[in-house]
Structures are given as C-alpha cells and as structure tokens.
Coordinates of C-alpha atoms in Angstrom, one line a residue:
Chain A
X1 CA 0.0 -0.2 0.0
X2 CA 2.4 2.6 0.6
X3 CA 4.3 2.1 -2.5
X4 CA 0.8 2.5 -4.4
X5 CA 0.3 5.7 -3.0
X6 CA 4.1 7.1 -3.5
X7 CA 3.0 8.2 -7.0
X8 CA 0.5 11.0 -5.6
X9 CA 3.7 12.2 -3.4
X10 CA 6.0 11.9 -6.8
X11 CA 3.5 14.4 -8.3
X12 CA 3.0 16.3 -5.1
X13 CA 6.9 16.9 -4.6
X14 CA 7.5 18.3 -8.2
X15 CA 4.7 21.3 -7.3
X16 CA 5.4 21.3 -3.9
X17 CA 7.0 25.0 -2.9
X18 CA 10.9 25.9 -3.3
X19 CA 11.4 21.5 -3.8
X20 CA 15.0 22.3 -6.2
X21 CA 17.9 23.1 -5.9
X22 CA 19.0 26.6 -6.5
X23 CA 19.4 27.1 -10.4
X24 CA 23.4 29.4 -9.4
X25 CA 24.2 30.6 -6.6
X26 CA 26.3 33.4 -7.6
X27 CA 26.8 35.5 -11.0
X28 CA 28.2 33.5 -14.0
X29 CA 30.8 35.8 -16.1
X30 CA 29.9 37.6 -18.5
X31 CA 28.8 35.4 -21.3
X32 CA 29.4 33.0 -19.5
X33 CA 26.1 30.4 -20.5
X34 CA 25.4 27.1 -17.9
X35 CA 23.6 24.1 -18.2
X36 CA 22.3 21.5 -16.4
X37 CA 20.3 19.2 -14.1
X38 CA 18.9 18.4 -10.8
X39 CA 18.2 15.6 -9.3
X40 CA 16.6 15.1 -6.1
X41 CA 13.8 15.7 -3.9
X42 CA 12.0 15.5 -0.9
X43 CA 12.1 12.4 1.3
X44 CA 8.7 10.7 1.7
X45 CA 9.3 7.2 4.5
X46 CA 12.8 6.4 3.8
X47 CA 12.7 7.3 -0.1
X48 CA 14.0 10.3 -1.5
X49 CA 12.0 11.2 -4.7
X50 CA 13.9 11.2 -8.1
X51 CA 12.9 14.6 -9.4
X52 CA 14.4 15.7 -12.4
X53 CA 14.9 18.8 -13.9
X54 CA 16.8 21.2 -16.3
X55 CA 18.1 23.9 -16.9
X56 CA 19.9 27.1 -18.8
X57 CA 21.1 30.2 -17.6
X58 CA 23.5 33.2 -18.7
X59 CA 25.6 35.9 -17.3
X60 CA 23.6 38.9 -18.9
X61 CA 26.8 40.7 -16.9
X62 CA 29.1 40.5 -14.5
X63 CA 26.8 40.7 -12.0
X64 CA 23.7 39.1 -13.4
X65 CA 22.9 35.8 -14.3
X66 CA 19.0 35.0 -16.0
X67 CA 18.2 31.3 -15.8
X68 CA 15.0 29.1 -17.1
X69 CA 14.6 25.4 -16.0
X70 CA 12.1 23.1 -16.8
X71 CA 10.8 20.4 -14.1
X72 CA 10.7 17.5 -15.8
X73 CA 8.4 14.8 -13.8
X74 CA 5.3 17.9 -13.3
X75 CA 5.7 17.0 -17.5
X76 CA 5.0 13.3 -16.6
X77 CA 1.7 14.2 -14.8
X78 CA 0.6 16.1 -18.2
X79 CA 1.4 19.8 -16.1
X80 CA 4.2 22.5 -17.9
X81 CA 5.9 23.0 -14.9
X82 CA 9.0 26.5 -15.9
X83 CA 11.1 28.5 -13.8
X84 CA 12.9 31.6 -14.5
X85 CA 14.3 34.2 -12.8
X86 CA 17.4 36.7 -12.1
X87 CA 20.2 36.8 -9.6
X88 CA 22.5 39.8 -9.3
X89 CA 24.9 40.2 -6.8
X90 CA 24.3 42.9 -3.6
X91 CA 27.4 42.2 -2.4
X92 CA 31.2 41.0 -3.0
X93 CA 32.6 39.0 -0.5
X94 CA 36.6 38.6 0.5
X95 CA 37.8 36.6 -1.4
X96 CA 39.0 33.0 -1.6
X97 CA 39.4 31.9 1.9
X98 CA 37.4 34.7 3.8
X99 CA 34.6 34.8 6.0
X100 CA 32.8 37.6 4.4
X101 CA 30.3 35.8 2.3
X102 CA 28.8 37.3 -1.1
X103 CA 25.5 38.1 -1.3
X104 CA 23.7 37.8 -3.7
X105 CA 20.0 38.4 -4.8
X106 CA 17.5 36.8 -7.1
X107 CA 14.1 36.6 -8.1
X108 CA 11.8 35.2 -10.5
X109 CA 8.9 32.8 -11.0
X110 CA 6.8 29.8 -11.1
X111 CA 4.5 28.9 -14.3
X112 CA 2.4 25.7 -14.1
X113 CA -0.3 25.1 -17.0
X114 CA -2.2 22.0 -16.4
X115 CA -2.8 20.2 -19.6
X116 CA -5.7 18.5 -19.0
X117 CA -7.4 21.8 -18.4
X118 CA -5.3 24.8 -18.8
X119 CA -5.2 25.2 -15.3
X120 CA -2.7 27.4 -15.2
X121 CA -0.8 29.0 -11.4
X122 CA 2.0 31.3 -10.9
X123 CA 3.6 31.6 -7.8
X124 CA 6.7 34.8 -7.6
X125 CA 9.7 33.8 -5.4
X126 CA 12.4 35.9 -4.4
X127 CA 15.6 35.0 -1.8
X128 CA 18.8 35.2 -0.8
X129 CA 21.9 33.4 -1.8
X130 CA 25.7 33.8 0.9
X131 CA 28.0 32.1 -0.5
X132 CA 31.8 32.1 0.6
X133 CA 34.6 31.1 -1.8
X134 CA 36.9 27.9 -1.2
X135 CA 40.4 27.3 -2.2
X136 CA 40.1 24.5 -5.6
X137 CA 36.7 26.8 -6.3
X138 CA 34.1 24.9 -3.7
X139 CA 31.7 27.6 -2.8
X140 CA 29.8 27.4 0.3
X141 CA 26.6 28.6 0.4
X142 CA 23.1 29.2 2.6
X143 CA 20.2 31.1 2.2
X144 CA 16.7 31.5 1.7
X145 CA 13.7 31.6 -0.7
X146 CA 10.4 33.0 -0.4
X147 CA 7.2 31.9 -2.8
X148 CA 4.1 34.0 -2.7
X149 CA 0.8 31.8 -3.7
X150 CA -1.4 35.0 -5.0
X151 CA -4.3 32.2 -5.6
X152 CA -4.5 31.0 -1.7
X153 CA -7.5 32.7 -1.8
X154 CA -8.1 29.5 -4.0
X155 CA -7.4 27.0 -1.8
X156 CA -9.7 24.7 0.1
X157 CA -11.7 25.0 2.4
X158 CA -9.5 28.9 3.5
X159 CA -6.2 26.5 4.0
X160 CA -3.8 28.3 1.5
X161 CA -1.0 30.6 3.0
X162 CA 0.4 33.8 1.6
X163 CA 3.9 33.2 2.3
X164 CA 5.8 30.0 1.2
X165 CA 9.4 30.0 3.1
X166 CA 12.0 27.9 2.4
X167 CA 15.6 27.6 3.8
X168 CA 18.5 25.7 1.9
X169 CA 22.1 25.2 2.0
X170 CA 24.6 23.2 0.2
X171 CA 28.0 23.2 -1.5
X172 CA 28.7 23.8 -5.7
X173 CA 32.2 22.8 -7.3
X174 CA 32.7 25.1 -10.1
X175 CA 35.7 23.9 -12.5
X176 CA 36.7 24.8 -16.0
X177 CA 34.0 22.5 -17.7
X178 CA 32.3 21.7 -14.6
X179 CA 29.7 22.8 -12.1
X180 CA 28.6 20.0 -9.6
X181 CA 26.6 20.7 -6.1
X182 CA 24.8 19.4 -3.3
X183 CA 21.6 21.4 -1.2
X184 CA 19.5 20.8 1.0
X185 CA 16.5 22.3 1.8
X186 CA 14.3 22.8 4.7
X187 CA 10.3 23.2 2.0
X188 CA 8.1 25.2 3.5
X189 CA 8.8 24.9 7.8
X190 CA 5.1 26.7 8.0
X191 CA 3.5 23.7 6.5
X192 CA 2.9 20.1 7.2
X193 CA 2.4 17.8 4.6
X194 CA 0.3 15.3 4.1
X195 CA 0.6 12.3 1.5
X196 CA -1.8 9.6 2.6
X197 CA -0.6 6.7 4.1
X198 CA 2.9 8.2 3.9
X199 CA 5.0 9.4 6.1
X200 CA 6.8 13.0 5.2
X201 CA 9.8 13.5 7.7
X202 CA 9.9 16.8 8.7
X203 CA 12.9 19.7 10.6
X204 CA 11.2 20.0 14.2
X205 CA 8.0 18.6 13.4
X206 CA 7.0 20.7 10.5
X207 CA 7.8 20.9 6.6
X208 CA 9.0 18.3 4.6
X209 CA 13.2 17.8 3.8
X210 CA 14.6 17.7 0.7
X211 CA 18.3 16.3 -0.8
X212 CA 19.2 18.0 -4.9
X213 CA 22.0 16.7 -6.6
X214 CA 23.5 19.3 -9.0
X215 CA 25.5 19.3 -13.0
X216 CA 25.6 21.4 -15.5
X217 CA 27.4 22.8 -18.0
X218 CA 29.7 25.6 -18.7
X219 CA 29.9 27.4 -22.2
X220 CA 32.3 30.3 -21.4
Chain B
X1 CA 25.5 36.1 -31.1
X2 CA 25.1 32.7 -32.7
X3 CA 27.1 31.4 -30.1
X4 CA 25.1 32.8 -27.4
X5 CA 22.1 31.2 -29.2
X6 CA 23.2 28.0 -30.0
X7 CA 23.6 26.2 -26.2
X8 CA 19.9 28.2 -25.5
X9 CA 18.6 26.5 -28.5
X10 CA 20.3 22.8 -27.2
X11 CA 19.0 23.1 -23.8
X12 CA 15.5 23.9 -25.4
X13 CA 15.0 21.5 -28.0
X14 CA 16.2 18.9 -25.5
X15 CA 13.9 20.3 -22.4
X16 CA 10.8 20.1 -25.3
X17 CA 11.3 16.4 -26.4
X18 CA 12.2 15.4 -22.7
X19 CA 9.0 17.2 -22.2
X20 CA 6.5 16.2 -24.8
X21 CA 7.9 12.6 -24.7
X22 CA 7.2 12.2 -20.9
X23 CA 3.3 13.8 -21.3
X24 CA 3.1 11.5 -24.0
X25 CA 3.5 8.9 -21.3
X26 CA -0.5 10.4 -19.2
X27 CA 0.9 9.8 -15.7
X28 CA -1.8 10.7 -13.7
X29 CA -2.0 9.9 -9.8
X30 CA -5.0 7.8 -9.9
X31 CA -3.1 5.4 -12.2
X32 CA -2.1 4.3 -8.4
X33 CA -4.7 5.5 -6.1
X34 CA -6.9 3.1 -8.4
X35 CA -5.2 -0.3 -8.5
X36 CA -5.2 -3.1 -6.7
X37 CA -3.5 -6.8 -7.1
X38 CA -5.0 -9.9 -8.7
X39 CA -5.0 -12.1 -6.1
X40 CA -7.3 -15.7 -4.8
X41 CA -10.0 -14.6 -2.6
X42 CA -10.2 -16.0 0.6
X43 CA -13.9 -15.6 2.1
X44 CA -13.3 -18.3 5.1
X45 CA -16.2 -19.0 7.2
X46 CA -14.9 -19.3 10.3
X47 CA -15.8 -21.3 13.4
X48 CA -19.6 -21.8 14.5
X49 CA -18.5 -20.5 17.7
X50 CA -17.4 -17.0 16.3
X51 CA -20.7 -14.3 16.7
X52 CA -19.8 -12.9 12.8
X53 CA -19.5 -16.6 12.2
X54 CA -21.4 -17.1 8.5
X55 CA -22.6 -20.2 7.0
X56 CA -20.7 -21.4 4.2
X57 CA -23.6 -21.6 2.0
X58 CA -24.5 -18.6 2.4
X59 CA -20.9 -17.7 0.8
X60 CA -21.4 -16.6 -3.3
X61 CA -18.8 -14.9 -5.3
X62 CA -20.7 -13.9 -9.0
X63 CA -19.4 -12.2 -12.0
X64 CA -20.9 -9.2 -12.8
X65 CA -21.2 -6.8 -15.8
X66 CA -19.9 -3.7 -16.0
X67 CA -21.0 -1.9 -18.6
X68 CA -19.0 1.0 -20.8
X69 CA -19.6 3.6 -20.8
X70 CA -18.4 5.3 -24.5
X71 CA -19.2 9.1 -24.0
X72 CA -15.9 8.6 -20.8
X73 CA -13.8 6.5 -22.8
X74 CA -14.9 3.8 -20.5
X75 CA -14.8 0.2 -21.7
X76 CA -17.4 -2.7 -20.4
X77 CA -15.6 -4.7 -17.6
X78 CA -16.4 -7.9 -15.9
X79 CA -16.1 -7.4 -12.1
X80 CA -15.6 -10.4 -9.8
X81 CA -18.1 -10.0 -7.0
X82 CA -19.4 -11.2 -3.3
X83 CA -22.8 -12.1 -1.5
X84 CA -23.2 -12.9 2.1
X85 CA -26.8 -13.9 2.7
X86 CA -28.9 -16.3 0.1
X87 CA -30.0 -14.5 -3.0
X88 CA -32.9 -15.6 -3.1
X89 CA -34.1 -13.7 0.2
X90 CA -32.9 -10.2 -1.1
X91 CA -36.8 -9.4 -3.1
X92 CA -37.1 -8.7 1.0
X93 CA -34.2 -8.4 2.8
X94 CA -32.3 -5.2 3.7
X95 CA -28.9 -5.5 2.0
X96 CA -25.9 -3.5 3.1
X97 CA -23.8 -2.7 -0.3
X98 CA -20.2 -2.3 0.9
X99 CA -17.9 -0.7 -1.1
X100 CA -14.6 -0.8 0.4
X101 CA -11.7 1.1 0.5
X102 CA -7.5 1.0 -1.4
X103 CA -6.8 -2.5 -0.8
X104 CA -5.4 -5.2 -2.8
X105 CA -8.8 -6.7 -3.3
X106 CA -12.2 -7.0 -0.7
X107 CA -10.0 -9.9 1.1
X108 CA -9.0 -7.5 3.3
X109 CA -12.6 -6.0 4.4
X110 CA -13.9 -9.9 4.9
X111 CA -14.2 -9.6 9.0
X112 CA -15.9 -6.4 8.6
X113 CA -18.6 -7.8 6.0
X114 CA -19.2 -10.9 7.6
X115 CA -20.0 -8.7 11.1
X116 CA -22.6 -6.6 9.1
X117 CA -24.2 -9.5 7.6
X118 CA -24.5 -10.6 12.0
X119 CA -25.5 -7.0 12.6
X120 CA -28.3 -7.1 15.5
X121 CA -28.9 -11.6 14.6
X122 CA -27.9 -14.5 12.4
X123 CA -26.9 -13.5 9.5
X124 CA -29.7 -10.7 10.0
X125 CA -28.5 -8.4 6.4
X126 CA -28.0 -9.5 2.5
X127 CA -24.7 -8.1 2.8
X128 CA -22.6 -7.4 -1.3
X129 CA -19.0 -6.1 -2.3
X130 CA -17.5 -5.9 -5.6
X131 CA -14.3 -5.3 -6.6
X132 CA -14.1 -2.0 -9.0
X133 CA -11.7 -2.6 -12.1
X134 CA -7.9 -3.0 -11.3
X135 CA -8.7 -4.5 -7.9
X136 CA -8.4 -8.3 -6.9
X137 CA -9.8 -10.2 -9.8
X138 CA -11.5 -7.5 -11.8
X139 CA -11.1 -6.9 -14.8
X140 CA -9.1 -3.3 -14.9
X141 CA -8.3 -0.5 -14.7
X142 CA -9.8 1.8 -12.6
X143 CA -9.5 5.1 -14.5
X144 CA -11.9 7.9 -12.2
X145 CA -14.7 8.9 -11.8
X146 CA -16.6 7.6 -14.5
X147 CA -15.7 4.3 -14.5
X148 CA -16.1 4.0 -10.5
X149 CA -19.9 4.9 -11.6
X150 CA -20.5 1.9 -13.8
X151 CA -19.1 -0.4 -11.6
X152 CA -21.1 0.8 -8.7
X153 CA -24.6 0.4 -11.6
X154 CA -23.1 -2.8 -12.2
X155 CA -23.6 -4.0 -8.7
X156 CA -27.0 -2.1 -7.8
X157 CA -28.2 -4.3 -11.1
X158 CA -27.6 -7.2 -10.3
X159 CA -29.8 -6.6 -6.7
X160 CA -32.4 -4.9 -8.6
X161 CA -32.6 -7.6 -10.8
X162 CA -32.6 -10.0 -7.3
X163 CA -36.1 -7.8 -5.9
X164 CA -34.6 -5.5 -4.2
X165 CA -36.1 -1.9 -3.9
X166 CA -34.6 0.8 -3.0
X167 CA -36.1 1.1 0.4
X168 CA -34.1 -2.0 1.6
X169 CA -30.8 -0.7 0.4
X170 CA -27.9 1.2 2.5
X171 CA -24.5 1.8 0.9
X172 CA -22.0 1.3 2.6
X173 CA -18.5 3.5 1.8
X174 CA -15.0 2.6 3.6
X175 CA -12.5 5.1 2.7
X176 CA -11.7 5.0 -1.6
X177 CA -15.4 3.2 -1.2
X178 CA -16.4 7.1 -0.5
X179 CA -16.2 8.2 -3.8
X180 CA -18.3 5.7 -5.8
X181 CA -20.5 5.8 -2.4
X182 CA -20.6 9.9 -2.6
X183 CA -20.8 9.8 -5.9
X184 CA -24.3 8.0 -6.8
X185 CA -25.7 9.7 -3.9
X186 CA -25.2 12.7 -5.0
X187 CA -26.6 12.1 -8.9
X188 CA -28.9 9.2 -7.9
X189 CA -28.7 8.3 -11.3
X190 CA -28.2 4.2 -11.1
X191 CA -30.8 1.2 -10.9
X192 CA -31.2 1.8 -7.7
X193 CA -31.5 4.9 -5.5
X194 CA -29.5 6.0 -2.4
X195 CA -31.3 6.5 0.5
X196 CA -29.3 5.6 3.3
X197 CA -25.7 6.4 2.9
X198 CA -22.8 5.2 5.1
X199 CA -19.6 7.5 5.3
X200 CA -16.9 5.9 6.8
X201 CA -13.2 7.9 6.6
X202 CA -14.1 10.1 3.7
X203 CA -11.9 12.2 1.6
X204 CA -13.7 15.5 0.8
X205 CA -12.6 16.3 -2.8
X206 CA -10.0 16.0 -5.4
X207 CA -8.3 19.4 -4.5
X208 CA -8.7 19.2 -1.1
X209 CA -7.0 15.9 -0.9
X210 CA -3.7 17.2 -3.4
X211 CA -3.2 20.4 -1.9
X212 CA -3.1 18.7 1.6
X213 CA 0.4 17.4 -0.1
X214 CA 1.6 19.9 -1.7
X215 CA 0.7 23.3 0.1
X216 CA 0.0 25.5 -2.3
X217 CA -3.2 26.6 -4.4
X218 CA -2.9 24.0 -7.0
X219 CA -5.9 22.2 -8.7
X220 CA -5.7 18.3 -8.9
X221 CA -6.3 18.2 -12.5
X222 CA -2.2 19.5 -12.3
X223 CA -1.6 15.5 -11.7
X224 CA -4.8 13.5 -11.7
X225 CA -8.3 13.7 -13.8
X226 CA -9.9 11.5 -11.7
X227 CA -12.2 15.0 -10.4
X228 CA -14.0 13.6 -6.8
X229 CA -16.5 15.7 -5.3
X230 CA -17.7 14.1 -1.5
X231 CA -18.6 17.7 -0.5
X232 CA -20.5 18.8 -4.2
X233 CA -22.5 15.4 -3.5
X234 CA -23.6 15.7 -0.1
X235 CA -25.1 19.4 -0.6
X236 CA -26.5 17.5 -3.7
X237 CA -27.3 14.0 -1.8
X238 CA -31.4 14.2 0.1
X239 CA -31.0 11.0 1.9
X240 CA -29.8 9.9 5.1
X241 CA -26.2 10.3 6.0
X242 CA -24.0 8.3 9.1
X243 CA -20.8 10.0 9.3
X244 CA -17.9 7.8 11.2
X245 CA -14.1 9.6 11.6
X246 CA -11.4 9.4 13.5
X247 CA -10.0 12.1 15.0
X248 CA -6.4 11.1 14.0
X249 CA -7.2 10.8 10.8
X250 CA -3.7 10.4 8.6
X251 CA -4.8 9.7 5.5
X252 CA -8.3 11.1 5.4
X253 CA -8.1 14.4 7.6
X254 CA -11.3 15.0 9.3
X255 CA -11.1 18.9 9.6
X256 CA -11.8 18.7 5.6
X257 CA -14.4 15.8 6.0
X258 CA -16.8 17.8 8.5
X259 CA -17.2 19.8 5.4
X260 CA -19.0 17.2 3.7
X261 CA -21.2 17.3 7.6
X262 CA -21.9 20.7 6.9
X263 CA -23.1 20.6 3.3
X264 CA -25.5 17.8 3.4
X265 CA -29.2 19.0 4.5
X266 CA -30.8 15.3 4.0
X267 CA -33.5 14.2 5.6
X268 CA -30.8 13.2 8.4
X269 CA -27.7 12.8 9.3
X270 CA -25.8 11.8 12.3
X271 CA -21.7 11.5 13.1
X272 CA -19.4 9.9 15.3
X273 CA -16.2 11.4 15.9
X274 CA -14.0 9.6 17.6
X275 CA -11.3 11.0 19.1
X276 CA -7.7 8.7 19.5
X277 CA -9.1 6.9 16.3
X278 CA -7.3 7.0 12.7
X279 CA -8.0 5.6 9.7
X280 CA -8.9 2.1 10.5
X281 CA -12.3 3.3 12.9
X282 CA -13.5 -0.6 13.0
X283 CA -9.8 -1.3 14.7
X284 CA -9.4 1.9 16.7
X285 CA -12.6 2.0 17.6
X286 CA -13.9 -1.3 18.9
X287 CA -15.6 -3.9 16.4
X288 CA -18.7 -4.1 19.0
X289 CA -18.5 -0.2 18.9
X290 CA -19.5 0.0 14.8
X291 CA -21.6 -2.5 14.5
X292 CA -23.6 -0.8 17.0
X293 CA -23.0 2.7 15.1
X294 CA -24.2 0.8 12.4
X295 CA -27.1 -1.5 12.8
X296 CA -28.2 1.5 15.0
X297 CA -28.5 3.0 11.5
X298 CA -30.1 0.9 9.2
X299 CA -32.5 -0.6 11.9
X300 CA -33.4 2.7 13.5
X301 CA -33.4 5.8 11.0
X302 CA -36.2 5.1 8.5

C-alpha cells in the first residue's frame, strides 16, 4: 500500500513550493552559458523522490545572471512546469578563504499549466544566497527562498497561505568546464504535508526536507 | 550572437523533447490510487462459535457486468462480486452494499463484511461487496469517476434484478469507497436510489486532497483527472447520512471531511467523531462499537 501512494507523493513533490535546487548561487561570468540538471527531492518515508529538472543560465553581465528551468517530472503528470528568474550580486565577498560572504539576491517565478484543462498558476519567489569562496573552486552557501501564493484564496476550505518560505544550504564546485553541487532544503517550515499512507519526515515537526544534486556544463 | 543562441537552442530543444516524451506517457496519480492487485479470494466461514460466523452456503461469489460508457471512454468490464446471505432472500431482505477501501482486493474487508451480515442477529442482513476494476480479480483498470460509476451501477443492477428495492438498500463507503458512494448518492442515476448512506473516513474533494500534499493552491487537475467531490455530492444528497471518522486520521483529514457533513442537508444525519482513532475505524473504535453504530443507523433510522 505504501508504494501505491508514492506516485501521489512524487506528483505532490514535483509541485511543492521551492522543491528544487538553486539554479545558480552566484553570477556567472559575463557571456557564459551554463546548461545543467538537478536530481533529488523531498524525503518520503525513507525514500528520496527522484525529481528531475533541467535548466539553462546565462551571465548577462558580471553581476547578473538569468536562468530558466523545466521540471521534467511534472511533464509526466501532464503539467508544464517552468521556472525563470534573475540573480544579481548585492555585495561582493572577501575573496577566497575570507569569512565575508558574497551576497546574491534572486527573484523570479514558477509557471504551472495543466495540460488536462489549462489550469494555470503562477508563484513568484525571491530570496538570497550567501556564498563563501574556498580554494579549488568550492563554494559553500546558505540562503532563503520565499514563495508567494497569489491565489491562496482559491485553496480549499480557506487553508491557503500567502507566504511559503524555504531554507537551504549547500556546496557547489565550479571547475573549468563543469559545475557540480549538493543542496539540502527545509521546505516550507510553516506547513505540514500530508501524503496519504506515507510519512513525510520533517525538521522540528514541520515542513519537509529535501536533498538535491546538480550538475552543469559551462560554455564560455 | 550565434554562440549565445546555440546553447540556449540546444537546451530548449532537449527540454522540449523530454517534456513531449513525458507528456505522452499520460502519467496520472489515479494510476496508483485506483489500483489493487490480483490475488486468490479467501472468505473463510470461520468457527461456528465465532459471533460473526457465516454459513458456507451463504457465501456467494459472482461475476458482475460493468457496462461501457463510451462518452467517457470507459469500456465494459467483468467484475468479481461477493454476496453474504441467501440471494433468494434479496427480494425481502435489507441489503448493505459495501464499497471497500484502497487495498488489493475485498479479501482485506472480509471481517467487516461478515460482521455486517450478523448485525443484530445471525445473517440478519444481506451484504454485498465487489472489486472495482483493477482490484482483486476484476478486469481493469479503474480510471476515475466514470469507471467507478459504471461499476457501482453494475452492483446495483445485480441487486435490483433479484428484487431489491431502494427502501431496503444501505450503501456503505469505506475510505476510497466513499468516493463512488457519495457520487452516486449525489447523482442518483443508477438502477436503485440511495436513501441510506454510511461514509466511513471519507475524503472531501480532489483539490483538497492534492493541496494537503502540495501546500500550494494547486488544482488536482495538475496531477490527475480523477475529480472527485464528496462535499458537492453530499450537498445534493437528500437521504440519510451516517458519518464515522477518526480524529487522528492521517489519510483523510477530519477537518476536511467536516465540510461534507455540513454540506449535507438531507432528511437525517448523524456523526461519530472518534478521539484517538485513526483511519481504521473498526480497529480503533472496536468492532462492537462500530457494529452498534451501523446497526442503529440501518435498523432505527427511517
């Protein structure tokens, strides 16, 4: 029985607020393209759901990077699920080995379009990444990602909420041609998630916890 | 410019191709939610000293013909059904039609079925159950409201053909079974009208079901075409309603289900909201209490 409802868990996770790794945590080099994917998702029971997304990012300037992504698993459930946004450097860090982090702000949104009936939702989001630089191209980071649900009044039984915060931390390695990373997230700690006949592990009793792996190819 | 466009174009093409490939799979949450598993049926009569003992001669398995619904792309299917009691008495007996919950087959509900047959006396009531398409050894698959409606109509037709009338019919929906049960109670389009309905740990509607899992105001159509609406159907249902729900139910949240009870404006309603009980009402409340509540509703409510 538990495995039967994992499909619901997978669909729910794919559409869960903030359920993805950060596309980029620091601006790309000006003119650089990065094409990559992310694998991972929230934990349900003892399993980690294998959500897959692909994205591309472009360094518009030295301080600004634009990105767009596609959640692949949502497509399997007949939903077009796109995210797009822009990240901008707010303050430069202290350089390699410094405790002073680089701070980058990002904003964007997620578009969901159901292919069954055309149902459409848009969820804007914004947040911050604080990024440190270590030798050999390693960049640990931590940050927040706040989602807004402008249609929260459409939720059944007045159970919707406007704000959906997420917290995350991770590590990226940026080489000459590749970027790889791992990111942990505390998904929406203001809510509890109910997937019938499944257990959704939480931090401190609320939200869900996700783990994601990213890999991208750098195109100068 | 070209060097900028090429990576973007390639990535977009790959993403589009992947999305198109996946959308062609037509994956739907109801593929998992509406699926049991084939298994040999096992309905042991039990020991004669057992309070819920049923005579072996009163255990009847049959095939039901669930008709096609071409307008909703539902083909005909043969279902496996079970009747506990003497079919020859259907013309005079009160019959409880049990719509089972999400399990491999009706095997999992045998203890509840044989207790129902013995409520208020040995073999006092006839009890019928069947496996929906894709459950047990019924042909499959179930695909949503339309296929579930056809299956329920097949069971009602089988009972009507043997002389059952609406005034002696009680429909009991357990968990998943509350969805077709409430649907038919709201629509009243089948061979027999429903005048007495029991909903045991019901869901509310498909949007609430999905939003509880996602957290955002997403409609269920983003993941499934199974648009069930127990609340809406209860608002249309004119008959008597018994609602039983565990307050610790983590499968069908009681706060959602309260809305269907409030929506019901029919001729009678009663609720048993059970502290310390989860999704398994009979196990958590106790078989005796469970049976007493059903007997009270079946025997004493006009």
